[in-house]
């Protein structure tokens, strides 16, 4: 029978099937189009499986082709990657301006990953109740200033206290499979609990000594939301390493650079210091935000630490 993976717990998977929820495992190893993965099966995957004889468990025999997926480099195994979720309709990156502070570089790396599969992405600035200091207000405004003109909606919300925005945000998720991710401590679990009370995700305060969050979500899981909708919750991400995107390909995943592709003097232009580069021309004219171009260069040269 066919089913959809809604939770991964190491070697076992929970699969939603026409017969209900089944606990399933893999039989043998799966080769996945030359991808070296730490997780051969991801939440959101559609699979074929068979019930084991005289057992309440099943065996997964095949992973059906993925429409899309969001992937990052593994932080534990070199040259391996980790799929956050597959077959998603949209993605929300939950960020905070302090405790912990989400860097623009981290946001850009996430957006490069979503753009590579043309997955619509939005940014949620959570803990709006803590945005009191002027520098925090300025950072929140900077995020809106950079990303909204590029077509990435930015939503300011307080998962703890916002009574009006929670249902408004929930309406944006109806009928879709939505990935929700971000650093540990940004309030993903709190937001999920407000949207899906039955989720009962554990929450913990951010460490006062390090200003960083603690992992409360240990495995990726998909939660039913309303009618024909799911929210995929992932463990907090410390780093977001980009997977093998070539130098000449990277600019395709920056929307403001993509519009000028084909207008440079040279076809293999990397938009760094080449003569006749259209991107450098419009950057100087102020049509490309300098922070975004800086992120582009850092990813190109792999200069930052993905945080």
CSV table of N, CA and C in Angstrom, one decimal, residues 96-262:
chain,number,residue,atom,x,y,z
A,96,UNK,N,14.4,35.2,15.3
A,96,UNK,CA,14.3,36.2,16.4
A,96,UNK,C,15.4,37.2,16.3
A,97,UNK,N,15.2,38.4,16.8
A,97,UNK,CA,16.2,39.4,16.7
A,97,UNK,C,17.2,39.4,17.9
A,98,UNK,N,16.8,38.7,18.9
A,98,UNK,CA,17.7,38.5,20.1
A,98,UNK,C,17.3,37.2,20.8
A,99,UNK,N,18.2,36.7,21.5
A,99,UNK,CA,18.0,35.5,22.4
A,99,UNK,C,17.2,34.4,21.7
A,100,UNK,N,17.7,33.8,20.7
A,100,UNK,CA,19.0,34.0,20.0
A,100,UNK,C,18.7,35.0,18.8
A,101,UNK,N,19.8,35.6,18.3
A,101,UNK,CA,19.7,36.5,17.2
A,101,UNK,C,19.9,35.6,15.9
A,102,UNK,N,19.0,35.7,15.0
A,102,UNK,CA,19.2,35.0,13.7
A,102,UNK,C,19.9,35.9,12.7
A,103,UNK,N,21.0,35.4,12.1
A,103,UNK,CA,21.8,36.3,11.2
A,103,UNK,C,21.2,36.3,9.8
A,104,UNK,N,21.5,37.4,9.1
A,104,UNK,CA,21.0,37.5,7.7
A,104,UNK,C,21.6,36.4,6.9
A,105,UNK,N,22.8,36.0,7.2
A,105,UNK,CA,23.5,35.0,6.4
A,105,UNK,C,22.7,33.7,6.5
A,106,UNK,N,22.2,33.4,7.7
A,106,UNK,CA,21.5,32.1,7.9
A,106,UNK,C,20.1,32.2,7.1
A,107,UNK,N,19.5,33.4,7.2
A,107,UNK,CA,18.2,33.5,6.4
A,107,UNK,C,18.5,33.3,4.9
A,108,UNK,N,19.6,33.9,4.4
A,108,UNK,CA,19.9,33.8,3.0
A,108,UNK,C,20.2,32.4,2.6
A,109,UNK,N,20.9,31.6,3.4
A,109,UNK,CA,21.2,30.3,3.1
A,109,UNK,C,19.9,29.4,3.0
A,110,UNK,N,19.0,29.7,3.9
A,110,UNK,CA,17.7,29.0,3.9
A,110,UNK,C,17.0,29.3,2.6
A,111,UNK,N,17.0,30.6,2.2
A,111,UNK,CA,16.2,31.0,1.0
A,111,UNK,C,16.8,30.4,-0.2
A,112,UNK,N,18.2,30.3,-0.3
A,112,UNK,CA,18.8,29.7,-1.4
A,112,UNK,C,18.3,28.3,-1.6
A,113,UNK,N,18.2,27.5,-0.5
A,113,UNK,CA,17.7,26.2,-0.5
A,113,UNK,C,16.3,26.1,-1.0
A,114,UNK,N,15.4,27.0,-0.5
A,114,UNK,CA,14.0,26.9,-1.0
A,114,UNK,C,13.9,27.4,-2.4
A,115,UNK,N,14.7,28.3,-2.8
A,115,UNK,CA,14.7,28.8,-4.2
A,115,UNK,C,15.1,27.7,-5.2
A,116,UNK,N,16.0,26.8,-4.8
A,116,UNK,CA,16.5,25.8,-5.7
A,116,UNK,C,15.4,24.9,-6.1
A,117,UNK,N,14.3,24.8,-5.4
A,117,UNK,CA,13.2,24.0,-5.8
A,117,UNK,C,11.9,24.9,-6.0
A,118,UNK,N,12.1,26.2,-6.0
A,118,UNK,CA,11.0,27.1,-6.2
A,118,UNK,C,9.9,26.9,-5.1
A,119,UNK,N,10.3,26.7,-3.9
A,119,UNK,CA,9.3,26.5,-2.8
A,119,UNK,C,9.1,27.9,-2.2
A,120,UNK,N,7.8,28.4,-2.2
A,120,UNK,CA,7.5,29.7,-1.7
A,120,UNK,C,7.9,29.7,-0.2
A,121,UNK,N,8.6,30.8,0.2
A,121,UNK,CA,9.2,30.9,1.5
A,121,UNK,C,8.7,32.2,2.2
A,122,UNK,N,8.5,32.2,3.5
A,122,UNK,CA,8.2,33.4,4.2
A,122,UNK,C,9.0,33.4,5.5
A,123,UNK,N,9.1,34.6,6.2
A,123,UNK,CA,9.9,34.7,7.4
A,123,UNK,C,9.0,35.2,8.5
A,124,UNK,N,9.0,34.5,9.6
A,124,UNK,CA,8.3,34.9,10.8
A,124,UNK,C,9.3,35.4,11.8
A,125,UNK,N,9.1,36.7,12.2
A,125,UNK,CA,9.9,37.2,13.3
A,125,UNK,C,9.1,37.0,14.6
A,126,UNK,N,9.5,36.0,15.4
A,126,UNK,CA,8.8,35.7,16.6
A,126,UNK,C,9.3,36.5,17.8
A,127,UNK,N,8.6,36.4,18.9
A,127,UNK,CA,9.0,37.1,20.1
A,127,UNK,C,8.9,38.6,19.9
A,128,UNK,N,7.9,39.1,19.2
A,128,UNK,CA,7.7,40.5,19.0
A,128,UNK,C,7.6,41.3,20.3
A,129,UNK,N,7.1,40.6,21.4
A,129,UNK,CA,7.0,41.2,22.7
A,129,UNK,C,8.3,41.6,23.3
A,130,UNK,N,9.4,41.0,22.8
A,130,UNK,CA,10.7,41.3,23.3
A,130,UNK,C,11.5,42.3,22.5
A,131,UNK,N,10.9,42.8,21.5
A,131,UNK,CA,11.5,43.8,20.6
A,131,UNK,C,11.2,45.2,21.2
A,132,UNK,N,12.1,45.5,22.2
A,132,UNK,CA,11.9,46.8,23.0
A,132,UNK,C,13.0,47.7,22.7
A,133,UNK,N,14.3,47.2,22.7
A,133,UNK,CA,15.4,48.1,22.5
A,133,UNK,C,15.4,48.6,21.1
A,134,UNK,N,16.0,49.8,20.9
A,134,UNK,CA,16.0,50.5,19.6
A,134,UNK,C,16.8,49.6,18.6
A,135,UNK,N,17.9,49.0,19.0
A,135,UNK,CA,18.7,48.2,18.1
A,135,UNK,C,17.9,47.0,17.6
A,136,UNK,N,17.1,46.4,18.5
A,136,UNK,CA,16.3,45.3,18.1
A,136,UNK,C,15.2,45.7,17.1
A,137,UNK,N,14.6,46.9,17.4
A,137,UNK,CA,13.6,47.4,16.4
A,137,UNK,C,14.2,47.6,15.1
A,138,UNK,N,15.4,48.2,15.0
A,138,UNK,CA,16.1,48.5,13.8
A,138,UNK,C,16.4,47.2,13.0
A,139,UNK,N,16.7,46.1,13.8
A,139,UNK,CA,17.1,44.9,13.1
A,139,UNK,C,15.8,44.2,12.5
A,140,UNK,N,14.7,44.3,13.2
A,140,UNK,CA,13.4,43.8,12.7
A,140,UNK,C,13.0,44.5,11.4
A,141,UNK,N,13.2,45.8,11.5
A,141,UNK,CA,12.9,46.7,10.3
A,141,UNK,C,13.8,46.4,9.1
A,142,UNK,N,15.1,46.1,9.4
A,142,UNK,CA,16.0,45.7,8.4
A,142,UNK,C,15.6,44.5,7.7
A,143,UNK,N,15.2,43.5,8.4
A,143,UNK,CA,14.7,42.2,7.9
A,143,UNK,C,13.5,42.4,6.9
A,144,UNK,N,12.6,43.3,7.4
A,144,UNK,CA,11.4,43.6,6.5
A,144,UNK,C,11.9,44.4,5.3
A,145,UNK,N,12.8,45.3,5.5
A,145,UNK,CA,13.3,46.1,4.4
A,145,UNK,C,14.0,45.3,3.3
A,146,UNK,N,14.7,44.3,3.7
A,146,UNK,CA,15.5,43.5,2.8
A,146,UNK,C,14.6,42.5,2.0
A,147,UNK,N,13.8,41.8,2.8
A,147,UNK,CA,13.1,40.6,2.2
A,147,UNK,C,11.7,40.8,1.6
A,148,UNK,N,11.0,41.7,2.1
A,148,UNK,CA,9.6,41.9,1.6
A,148,UNK,C,9.7,42.4,0.1
A,149,UNK,N,10.5,43.3,-0.3
A,149,UNK,CA,10.6,43.7,-1.7
A,149,UNK,C,11.0,42.6,-2.6
A,150,UNK,N,11.6,41.5,-2.1
A,150,UNK,CA,12.0,40.4,-2.9
A,150,UNK,C,10.9,39.4,-3.1
A,151,UNK,N,9.8,39.6,-2.4
A,151,UNK,CA,8.7,38.6,-2.5
A,151,UNK,C,8.6,37.6,-1.3
A,152,UNK,N,9.4,37.9,-0.3
A,152,UNK,CA,9.3,37.0,0.9
A,152,UNK,C,8.5,37.7,2.0
A,153,UNK,N,7.3,37.3,2.2
A,153,UNK,CA,6.5,38.0,3.3
A,153,UNK,C,7.2,37.9,4.6
A,154,UNK,N,7.2,38.9,5.4
A,154,UNK,CA,7.7,38.9,6.8
A,154,UNK,C,6.6,39.2,7.8
A,155,UNK,N,6.4,38.3,8.7
A,155,UNK,CA,5.3,38.3,9.6
A,155,UNK,C,5.9,38.5,11.0
A,156,UNK,N,5.4,39.6,11.7
A,156,UNK,CA,5.9,39.9,13.1
A,156,UNK,C,4.8,39.3,14.0
A,157,UNK,N,5.3,38.4,15.0
A,157,UNK,CA,4.3,37.7,15.8
A,157,UNK,C,4.9,37.4,17.2
A,158,UNK,N,4.0,37.3,18.2
A,158,UNK,CA,4.5,36.8,19.5
A,158,UNK,C,3.7,35.5,19.7
A,159,UNK,N,4.3,34.3,19.6
A,159,UNK,CA,3.6,33.1,19.8
A,159,UNK,C,3.1,32.9,21.2
A,160,UNK,N,3.7,33.6,22.2
A,160,UNK,CA,3.2,33.5,23.5
A,160,UNK,C,2.0,34.4,23.8
A,161,UNK,N,2.0,35.6,23.3
A,161,UNK,CA,1.0,36.5,23.7
A,161,UNK,C,0.0,37.0,22.6
A,162,UNK,N,0.3,36.8,21.3
A,162,UNK,CA,-0.4,37.3,20.2
A,162,UNK,C,-1.7,36.6,20.0
A,163,UNK,N,-2.9,37.1,20.4
A,163,UNK,CA,-4.1,36.4,20.2
A,163,UNK,C,-4.7,36.7,18.9
A,164,UNK,N,-4.4,37.8,18.2
A,164,UNK,CA,-5.0,38.1,17.0
A,164,UNK,C,-4.3,37.5,15.8
A,165,UNK,N,-2.9,37.5,15.9
A,165,UNK,CA,-2.1,37.1,14.7
A,165,UNK,C,-2.1,35.6,14.5
A,166,UNK,N,-2.3,34.8,15.6
A,166,UNK,CA,-2.2,33.3,15.5
A,166,UNK,C,-3.3,32.8,14.5
A,167,UNK,N,-4.6,33.2,14.6
A,167,UNK,CA,-5.5,32.7,13.6
A,167,UNK,C,-5.3,33.2,12.2
A,168,UNK,N,-4.8,34.5,12.2
A,168,UNK,CA,-4.4,35.1,10.8
A,168,UNK,C,-3.3,34.2,10.2
A,169,UNK,N,-2.3,33.9,11.0
A,169,UNK,CA,-1.2,33.1,10.4
A,169,UNK,C,-1.7,31.7,10.1
A,170,UNK,N,-2.6,31.1,10.9
A,170,UNK,CA,-3.1,29.8,10.7
A,170,UNK,C,-3.8,29.7,9.3
A,171,UNK,N,-4.5,30.8,9.0
A,171,UNK,CA,-5.3,30.8,7.7
A,171,UNK,C,-4.4,30.7,6.5
A,172,UNK,N,-3.1,31.1,6.7
A,172,UNK,CA,-2.1,31.0,5.5
A,172,UNK,C,-1.6,29.5,5.3
A,173,UNK,N,-2.0,28.6,6.3
A,173,UNK,CA,-1.5,27.3,6.2
A,173,UNK,C,-2.5,26.3,5.7
A,174,UNK,N,-3.8,26.8,5.5
A,174,UNK,CA,-4.9,25.9,5.2
A,174,UNK,C,-4.7,25.2,3.8
A,175,UNK,N,-4.9,23.9,3.8
A,175,UNK,CA,-4.8,23.1,2.6
A,175,UNK,C,-3.4,22.9,2.0
A,176,UNK,N,-2.4,23.2,2.9
A,176,UNK,CA,-1.0,23.0,2.4
A,176,UNK,C,-0.1,22.2,3.4
A,177,UNK,N,0.9,21.7,2.8
A,177,UNK,CA,2.0,21.1,3.7
A,177,UNK,C,3.0,22.2,3.9
A,178,UNK,N,3.2,22.6,5.1
A,178,UNK,CA,4.1,23.7,5.5
A,178,UNK,C,5.3,23.2,6.3
A,179,UNK,N,6.5,23.6,5.9
A,179,UNK,CA,7.7,23.3,6.7
A,179,UNK,C,7.9,24.5,7.6
A,180,UNK,N,8.1,24.3,8.9
A,180,UNK,CA,8.4,25.4,9.9
A,180,UNK,C,9.8,25.0,10.5
A,181,UNK,N,10.8,25.9,10.4
A,181,UNK,CA,12.1,25.6,10.9
A,181,UNK,C,12.8,26.9,11.4
A,182,UNK,N,13.9,26.7,12.0
A,182,UNK,CA,14.7,27.8,12.5
A,182,UNK,C,15.7,27.4,13.6
A,183,UNK,N,16.4,28.3,14.2
A,183,UNK,CA,17.3,28.0,15.3
A,183,UNK,C,16.6,27.4,16.5
A,184,UNK,N,17.3,26.7,17.3
A,184,UNK,CA,16.7,26.3,18.6
A,184,UNK,C,16.5,27.6,19.4
A,185,UNK,N,15.3,27.7,20.1
A,185,UNK,CA,15.1,28.8,21.0
A,185,UNK,C,14.3,30.0,20.3
A,186,UNK,N,13.9,29.8,19.0
A,186,UNK,CA,13.2,30.9,18.4
A,186,UNK,C,11.7,30.8,18.6
A,187,UNK,N,11.3,29.7,19.3
A,187,UNK,CA,9.8,29.6,19.6
A,187,UNK,C,9.0,28.8,18.7
A,188,UNK,N,9.6,27.9,17.9
A,188,UNK,CA,8.9,27.1,16.9
A,188,UNK,C,7.9,26.2,17.7
A,189,UNK,N,8.3,25.6,18.8
A,189,UNK,CA,7.5,24.7,19.5
A,189,UNK,C,6.3,25.4,20.1
A,190,UNK,N,6.6,26.6,20.7
A,190,UNK,CA,5.5,27.4,21.2
A,190,UNK,C,4.5,27.8,20.2
A,191,UNK,N,5.0,28.2,19.0
A,191,UNK,CA,4.1,28.6,17.9
A,191,UNK,C,3.2,27.4,17.5
A,192,UNK,N,3.9,26.2,17.3
A,192,UNK,CA,3.2,25.0,16.9
A,192,UNK,C,2.1,24.6,17.9
A,193,UNK,N,2.4,24.7,19.2
A,193,UNK,CA,1.4,24.4,20.3
A,193,UNK,C,0.2,25.3,20.2
A,194,UNK,N,0.4,26.6,19.8
A,194,UNK,CA,-0.7,27.5,19.7
A,194,UNK,C,-1.6,27.1,18.5
A,195,UNK,N,-0.9,26.7,17.4
A,195,UNK,CA,-1.6,26.3,16.2
A,195,UNK,C,-2.3,24.9,16.3
A,196,UNK,N,-1.5,24.0,16.9
A,196,UNK,CA,-2.0,22.6,17.0
A,196,UNK,C,-1.9,22.2,18.5
A,197,UNK,N,-2.8,22.5,19.4
A,197,UNK,CA,-2.7,22.2,20.8
A,197,UNK,C,-2.4,20.8,21.1
A,198,UNK,N,-2.9,19.9,20.2
A,198,UNK,CA,-2.7,18.4,20.4
A,198,UNK,C,-1.2,18.0,20.2
A,199,UNK,N,-0.4,18.9,19.6
A,199,UNK,CA,1.0,18.6,19.4
A,199,UNK,C,1.7,18.4,20.7
A,200,UNK,N,1.4,19.3,21.7
A,200,UNK,CA,2.0,19.2,23.0
A,200,UNK,C,3.6,19.2,23.0
A,201,UNK,N,4.2,20.0,22.2
A,201,UNK,CA,5.6,20.0,22.1
A,201,UNK,C,6.3,20.6,23.3
A,202,UNK,N,7.3,20.1,23.8
A,202,UNK,CA,8.0,20.6,24.9
A,202,UNK,C,8.7,21.9,24.6
A,203,UNK,N,8.6,22.9,25.5
A,203,UNK,CA,9.3,24.1,25.3
A,203,UNK,C,10.3,24.4,26.5
A,204,UNK,N,11.3,25.1,26.2
A,204,UNK,CA,12.3,25.5,27.2
A,204,UNK,C,12.8,26.9,27.0
A,205,UNK,N,13.1,27.6,28.1
A,205,UNK,CA,13.6,29.0,27.9
A,205,UNK,C,15.0,29.0,27.3
A,206,UNK,N,15.4,30.1,26.7
A,206,UNK,CA,16.7,30.3,26.2
A,206,UNK,C,17.7,30.4,27.3
A,207,UNK,N,18.9,29.9,27.1
A,207,UNK,CA,19.9,30.0,28.2
A,207,UNK,C,20.4,31.4,28.3
A,208,UNK,N,20.4,31.9,29.6
A,208,UNK,CA,20.8,33.3,29.9
A,208,UNK,C,22.3,33.4,29.7
A,209,UNK,N,23.1,32.4,29.9
A,209,UNK,CA,24.5,32.5,29.7
A,209,UNK,C,25.0,32.5,28.3
A,210,UNK,N,24.3,31.8,27.4
A,210,UNK,CA,24.8,31.7,26.0
A,210,UNK,C,23.8,32.4,25.0
A,211,UNK,N,22.6,32.8,25.5
A,211,UNK,CA,21.6,33.4,24.6
A,211,UNK,C,21.2,32.5,23.5
A,212,UNK,N,21.4,31.2,23.7
A,212,UNK,CA,21.0,30.2,22.7
A,212,UNK,C,20.0,29.3,23.2
A,213,UNK,N,19.2,28.7,22.2
A,213,UNK,CA,18.1,27.8,22.6
A,213,UNK,C,18.6,26.4,22.9
A,214,UNK,N,17.8,25.6,23.5
A,214,UNK,CA,18.0,24.2,23.7
A,214,UNK,C,17.1,23.3,22.8
A,215,UNK,N,17.7,22.2,22.3
A,215,UNK,CA,16.8,21.4,21.4
A,215,UNK,C,15.7,20.8,22.2
A,216,UNK,N,14.4,21.1,21.8
A,216,UNK,CA,13.3,20.5,22.5
A,216,UNK,C,12.6,19.5,21.5
A,217,UNK,N,12.7,19.8,20.2
A,217,UNK,CA,12.2,18.8,19.2
A,217,UNK,C,13.4,17.9,18.8
A,218,UNK,N,13.2,16.6,19.0
A,218,UNK,CA,14.3,15.7,18.7
A,218,UNK,C,14.2,15.0,17.3
A,219,UNK,N,13.0,14.9,16.8
A,219,UNK,CA,12.8,14.3,15.5
A,219,UNK,C,11.9,15.2,14.7
A,220,UNK,N,12.0,15.1,13.3
A,220,UNK,CA,11.1,15.8,12.5
A,220,UNK,C,9.7,15.1,12.6
A,221,UNK,N,8.7,15.9,12.5
A,221,UNK,CA,7.3,15.3,12.6
A,221,UNK,C,6.3,16.2,11.9
A,222,UNK,N,5.3,15.6,11.3
A,222,UNK,CA,4.3,16.3,10.5
A,222,UNK,C,3.0,16.2,11.3
A,223,UNK,N,2.4,17.4,11.6
A,223,UNK,CA,1.2,17.4,12.4
A,223,UNK,C,0.0,17.8,11.5
A,224,UNK,N,-1.2,17.1,11.6
A,224,UNK,CA,-2.3,17.5,10.8
A,224,UNK,C,-2.8,18.8,11.3
A,225,UNK,N,-3.3,19.7,10.4
A,225,UNK,CA,-3.7,21.0,10.8
A,225,UNK,C,-5.0,21.3,9.9
A,226,UNK,N,-6.1,21.5,10.6
A,226,UNK,CA,-7.3,21.7,9.9
A,226,UNK,C,-7.7,20.6,8.9
A,227,UNK,N,-8.2,21.0,7.7
A,227,UNK,CA,-8.6,20.1,6.7
A,227,UNK,C,-7.5,20.0,5.6
A,228,UNK,N,-7.0,18.8,5.3
A,228,UNK,CA,-6.0,18.6,4.3
A,228,UNK,C,-4.8,19.5,4.4
A,229,UNK,N,-4.3,19.8,5.6
A,229,UNK,CA,-3.1,20.6,5.8
A,229,UNK,C,-2.2,19.9,6.9
A,230,UNK,N,-0.9,20.1,6.7
A,230,UNK,CA,0.0,19.6,7.7
A,230,UNK,C,1.1,20.7,8.0
A,231,UNK,N,1.6,20.6,9.2
A,231,UNK,CA,2.7,21.4,9.6
A,231,UNK,C,3.9,20.5,9.9
A,232,UNK,N,5.0,20.7,9.2
A,232,UNK,CA,6.2,19.9,9.5
A,232,UNK,C,7.1,20.7,10.5
A,233,UNK,N,7.3,20.1,11.6
A,233,UNK,CA,8.2,20.7,12.6
A,233,UNK,C,9.5,20.0,12.6
A,234,UNK,N,10.6,20.7,12.7
A,234,UNK,CA,12.0,20.1,12.7
A,234,UNK,C,12.7,20.5,13.9
A,235,UNK,N,13.7,19.6,14.3
A,235,UNK,CA,14.6,20.0,15.4
A,235,UNK,C,15.3,21.4,15.0
A,236,UNK,N,15.7,22.1,16.0
A,236,UNK,CA,16.3,23.4,15.8
A,236,UNK,C,17.6,23.3,15.0
A,237,UNK,N,17.8,24.2,14.1
A,237,UNK,CA,19.0,24.1,13.2
A,237,UNK,C,20.1,25.1,13.7
A,238,UNK,N,21.3,24.6,13.9
A,238,UNK,CA,22.4,25.5,14.3
A,238,UNK,C,23.0,26.1,13.1
A,239,UNK,N,23.2,25.3,12.1
A,239,UNK,CA,23.9,25.8,10.9
A,239,UNK,C,23.1,25.4,9.7
A,240,UNK,N,23.2,26.2,8.6
A,240,UNK,CA,22.6,25.8,7.3
A,240,UNK,C,23.6,25.8,6.2
A,241,UNK,N,24.2,24.7,6.0
A,241,UNK,CA,25.2,24.6,4.9
A,241,UNK,C,24.6,24.3,3.6
A,242,UNK,N,25.0,25.0,2.6
A,242,UNK,CA,24.4,24.8,1.2
A,242,UNK,C,25.1,23.6,0.6
A,243,UNK,N,24.2,22.9,-0.1
A,243,UNK,CA,24.6,21.6,-0.8
A,243,UNK,C,25.1,21.9,-2.2
A,244,UNK,N,26.3,21.7,-2.5
A,244,UNK,CA,26.9,21.6,-3.8
A,244,UNK,C,26.2,22.4,-4.9
A,245,UNK,N,26.1,23.7,-4.7
A,245,UNK,CA,25.6,24.6,-5.8
A,245,UNK,C,26.8,25.2,-6.5
A,246,UNK,N,26.9,25.0,-7.8
A,246,UNK,CA,28.1,25.6,-8.5
A,246,UNK,C,28.1,27.1,-8.5
A,247,UNK,N,29.4,27.6,-8.7
A,247,UNK,CA,29.6,29.1,-8.7
A,247,UNK,C,28.7,29.8,-9.7
A,248,UNK,N,28.5,29.3,-10.9
A,248,UNK,CA,27.8,29.9,-11.9
A,248,UNK,C,26.3,29.7,-11.7
A,249,UNK,N,25.9,28.8,-10.8
A,249,UNK,CA,24.5,28.5,-10.6
A,249,UNK,C,23.9,29.3,-9.4
A,250,UNK,N,24.8,29.7,-8.5
A,250,UNK,CA,24.4,30.3,-7.2
A,250,UNK,C,23.5,31.5,-7.4
A,251,UNK,N,23.8,32.4,-8.4
A,251,UNK,CA,23.1,33.6,-8.6
A,251,UNK,C,21.6,33.3,-9.1
A,252,UNK,N,21.4,32.1,-9.6
A,252,UNK,CA,20.0,31.7,-10.0
A,252,UNK,C,19.1,31.7,-8.8
A,253,UNK,N,19.6,31.5,-7.6
A,253,UNK,CA,18.8,31.3,-6.4
A,253,UNK,C,18.7,32.6,-5.5
A,254,UNK,N,19.3,33.7,-6.0
A,254,UNK,CA,19.1,35.0,-5.4
A,254,UNK,C,18.1,35.7,-6.4
A,255,UNK,N,16.9,36.0,-5.9
A,255,UNK,CA,15.9,36.5,-6.9
A,255,UNK,C,16.2,37.8,-7.5
A,256,UNK,N,16.9,38.7,-6.8
A,256,UNK,CA,17.2,40.0,-7.3
A,256,UNK,C,18.4,39.9,-8.3
A,257,UNK,N,19.2,38.8,-8.2
A,257,UNK,CA,20.3,38.6,-9.2
A,257,UNK,C,19.8,37.9,-10.4
A,258,UNK,N,18.8,37.0,-10.2
A,258,UNK,CA,18.3,36.2,-11.3
A,258,UNK,C,17.7,37.0,-12.4
A,259,UNK,N,17.1,38.1,-12.1
A,259,UNK,CA,16.4,38.9,-13.1
A,259,UNK,C,17.4,39.6,-14.1
A,260,UNK,N,18.7,39.6,-13.7
A,260,UNK,CA,19.7,40.2,-14.6
A,260,UNK,C,20.5,39.1,-15.3
A,261,UNK,N,20.2,37.9,-15.1
A,261,UNK,CA,21.0,36.8,-15.8
A,261,UNK,C,20.9,36.9,-17.3
A,262,UNK,N,22.0,36.7,-18.0
A,262,UNK,CA,22.0,36.8,-19.4
A,262,UNK,C,22.3,38.2,-19.9
